[in-house]
Coordinates of C-alpha atoms in Angstrom, one line a residue:
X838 CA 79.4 104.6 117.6
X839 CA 78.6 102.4 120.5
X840 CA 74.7 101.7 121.2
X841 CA 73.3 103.4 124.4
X842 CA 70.2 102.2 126.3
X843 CA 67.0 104.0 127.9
X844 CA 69.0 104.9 130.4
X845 CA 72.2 106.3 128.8
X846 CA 74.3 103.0 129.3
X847 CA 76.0 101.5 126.6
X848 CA 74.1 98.2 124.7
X849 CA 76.1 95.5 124.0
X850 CA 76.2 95.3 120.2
X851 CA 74.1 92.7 118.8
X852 CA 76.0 89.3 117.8
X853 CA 75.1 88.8 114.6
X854 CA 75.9 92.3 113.4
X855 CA 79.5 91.6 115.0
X856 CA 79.9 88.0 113.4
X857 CA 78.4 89.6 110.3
X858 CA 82.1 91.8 109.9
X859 CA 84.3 89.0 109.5
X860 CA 84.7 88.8 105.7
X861 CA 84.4 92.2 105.7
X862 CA 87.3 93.7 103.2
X863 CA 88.6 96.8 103.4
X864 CA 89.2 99.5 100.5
X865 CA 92.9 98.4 100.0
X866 CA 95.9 100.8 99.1
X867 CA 99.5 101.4 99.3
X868 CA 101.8 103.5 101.1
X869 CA 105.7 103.7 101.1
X870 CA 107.9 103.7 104.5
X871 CA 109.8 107.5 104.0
X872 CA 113.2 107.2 105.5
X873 CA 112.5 110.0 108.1
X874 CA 110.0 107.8 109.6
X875 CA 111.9 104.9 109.3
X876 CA 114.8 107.2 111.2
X877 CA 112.7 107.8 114.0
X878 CA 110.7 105.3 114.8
X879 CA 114.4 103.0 115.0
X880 CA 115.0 106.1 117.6
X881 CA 111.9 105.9 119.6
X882 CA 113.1 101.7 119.7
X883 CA 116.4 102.4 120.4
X884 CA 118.1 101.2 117.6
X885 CA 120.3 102.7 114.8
X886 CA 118.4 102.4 111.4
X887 CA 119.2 99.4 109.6
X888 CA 121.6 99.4 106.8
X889 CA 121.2 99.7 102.7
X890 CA 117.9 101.3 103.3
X891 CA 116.4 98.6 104.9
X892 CA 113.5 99.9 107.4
X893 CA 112.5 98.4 110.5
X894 CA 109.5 95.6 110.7
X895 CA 107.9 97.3 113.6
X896 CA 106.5 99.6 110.4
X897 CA 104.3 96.3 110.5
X898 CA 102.1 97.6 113.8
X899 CA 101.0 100.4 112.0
X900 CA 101.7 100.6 108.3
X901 CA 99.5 98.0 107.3
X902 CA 96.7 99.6 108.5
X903 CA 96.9 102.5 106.9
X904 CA 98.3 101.0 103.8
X905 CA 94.5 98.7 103.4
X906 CA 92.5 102.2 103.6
X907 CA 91.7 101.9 107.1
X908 CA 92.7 103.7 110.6
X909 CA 92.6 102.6 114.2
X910 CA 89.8 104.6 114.7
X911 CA 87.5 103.1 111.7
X912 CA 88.4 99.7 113.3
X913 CA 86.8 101.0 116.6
X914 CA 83.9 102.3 114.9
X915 CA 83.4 99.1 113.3
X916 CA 83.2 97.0 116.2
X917 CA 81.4 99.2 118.4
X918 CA 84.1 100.1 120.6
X919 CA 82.9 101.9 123.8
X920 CA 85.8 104.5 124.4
X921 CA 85.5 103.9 128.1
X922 CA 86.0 99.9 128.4
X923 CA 89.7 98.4 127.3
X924 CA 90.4 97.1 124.1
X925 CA 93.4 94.7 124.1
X926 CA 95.7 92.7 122.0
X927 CA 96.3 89.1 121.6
X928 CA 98.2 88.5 119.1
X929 CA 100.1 89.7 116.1
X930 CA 101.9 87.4 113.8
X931 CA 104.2 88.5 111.2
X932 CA 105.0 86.2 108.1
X933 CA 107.7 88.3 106.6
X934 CA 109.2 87.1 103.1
X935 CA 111.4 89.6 102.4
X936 CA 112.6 93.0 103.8
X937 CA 110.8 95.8 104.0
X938 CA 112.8 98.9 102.2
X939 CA 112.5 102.5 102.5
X940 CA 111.1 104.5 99.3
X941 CA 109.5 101.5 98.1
X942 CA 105.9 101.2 97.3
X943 CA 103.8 98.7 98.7
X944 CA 100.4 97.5 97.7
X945 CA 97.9 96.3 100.9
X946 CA 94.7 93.8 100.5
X947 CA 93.0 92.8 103.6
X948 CA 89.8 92.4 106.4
X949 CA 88.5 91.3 109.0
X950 CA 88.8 87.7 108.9
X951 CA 87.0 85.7 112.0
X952 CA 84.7 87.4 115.1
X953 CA 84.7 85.3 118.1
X954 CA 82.2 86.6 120.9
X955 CA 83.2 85.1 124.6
X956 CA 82.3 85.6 128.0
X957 CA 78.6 86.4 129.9
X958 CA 78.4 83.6 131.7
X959 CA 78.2 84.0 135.4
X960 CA 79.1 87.7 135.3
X961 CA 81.8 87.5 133.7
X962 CA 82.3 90.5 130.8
X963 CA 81.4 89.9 127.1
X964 CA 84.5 90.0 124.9
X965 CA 84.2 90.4 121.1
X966 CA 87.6 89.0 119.3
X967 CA 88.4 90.3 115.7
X968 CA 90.8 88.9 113.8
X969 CA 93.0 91.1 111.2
X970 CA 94.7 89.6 108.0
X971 CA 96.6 92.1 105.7
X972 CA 98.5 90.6 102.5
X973 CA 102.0 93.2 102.1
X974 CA 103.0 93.5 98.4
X975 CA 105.4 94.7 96.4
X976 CA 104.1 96.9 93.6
X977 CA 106.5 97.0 90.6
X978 CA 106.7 99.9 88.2
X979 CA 103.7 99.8 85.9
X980 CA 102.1 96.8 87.6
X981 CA 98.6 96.4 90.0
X982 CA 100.8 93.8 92.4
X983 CA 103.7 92.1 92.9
X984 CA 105.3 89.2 95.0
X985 CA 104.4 88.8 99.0
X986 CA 106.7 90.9 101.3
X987 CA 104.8 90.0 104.7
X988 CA 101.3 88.3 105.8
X989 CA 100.6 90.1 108.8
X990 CA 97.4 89.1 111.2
X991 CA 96.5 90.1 114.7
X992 CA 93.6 90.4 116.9
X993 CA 91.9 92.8 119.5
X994 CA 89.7 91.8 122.0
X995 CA 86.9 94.2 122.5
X996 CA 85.3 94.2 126.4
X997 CA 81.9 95.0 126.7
X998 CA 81.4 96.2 130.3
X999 CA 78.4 96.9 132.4
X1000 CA 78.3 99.8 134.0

């Protein structure tokens, strides 16, 4: 939940309790890509789901998230995310080893893993930068973990704005 001043005004969170989250780990988990979900989100893209149960890797947006015991809105939280200013993306990067599948089980580890605070100077809004890493798995019958199936890493940029 996002500080507020004396006056009702958001407070920028304090830097060291932002630099403080990277390293921070979250719960970790699995979760399996269900070929009705596969089906539709290849029809919100616009393409005809892949063949021999293979899904599509734009399951990496989203998935991963989930999958490490976390939620869009707990990333928020975390970073003190005023629901008024803009929170965008700079990146994601995909290291995919093999194919993701439908019905398959996969096994998430990750955190947050650099904070980056920018701007202030001369007016200019403060930005706090968070960097995601997320290690995809395969899970084999009977086993905690199995090979790498996809790195995936991306960062958000938080704006602080005056108001």
């Amino acid at each position: 939940m996002p500080r507020v001043g004396a006056k009702g005004q958001d407070v920028i969170p304090d830097l060291d309790d932002m630099a403080r989250l990277a390293g921070h780990r979250f719960p970790g988990g699995e979760a399996r890509i269900e070929h009705w979900e596969n089906f539709l989100l290849s029809d919100a893209t616009g393409v005809a789901p892949l063949p021999d149960g293979l899904a599509h890797p734009a399951h990496l947006f989203h998935v991963p998230i989930l999958g490490v015991g976390t939620s869009i809105a707990e990333l928020f939280r975390l970073a003190e995310a005023d629901r008024a200013a803009p929170v965008s993306i700079d990146f994601y990067d995909w290291c995919i080893d093999r194919p993701l599948k439908e019905g398959e089980i996969y096994r998430f580890d990750g955190g947050i893993s650099a904070h980056e605070r920018s701007g202030g100077e001369a007016g200019a809004p403060v930005v706090d930068s968070f960097t995601y890493e997320i290690e995809v798995k395969e899970r084999p019958e009977g086993a905690a973990s199995g090979r790498r199936v996809a790195h995936v890493a991306f960062r958000w940029h938080y704006w602080r704005l005056d108001r």
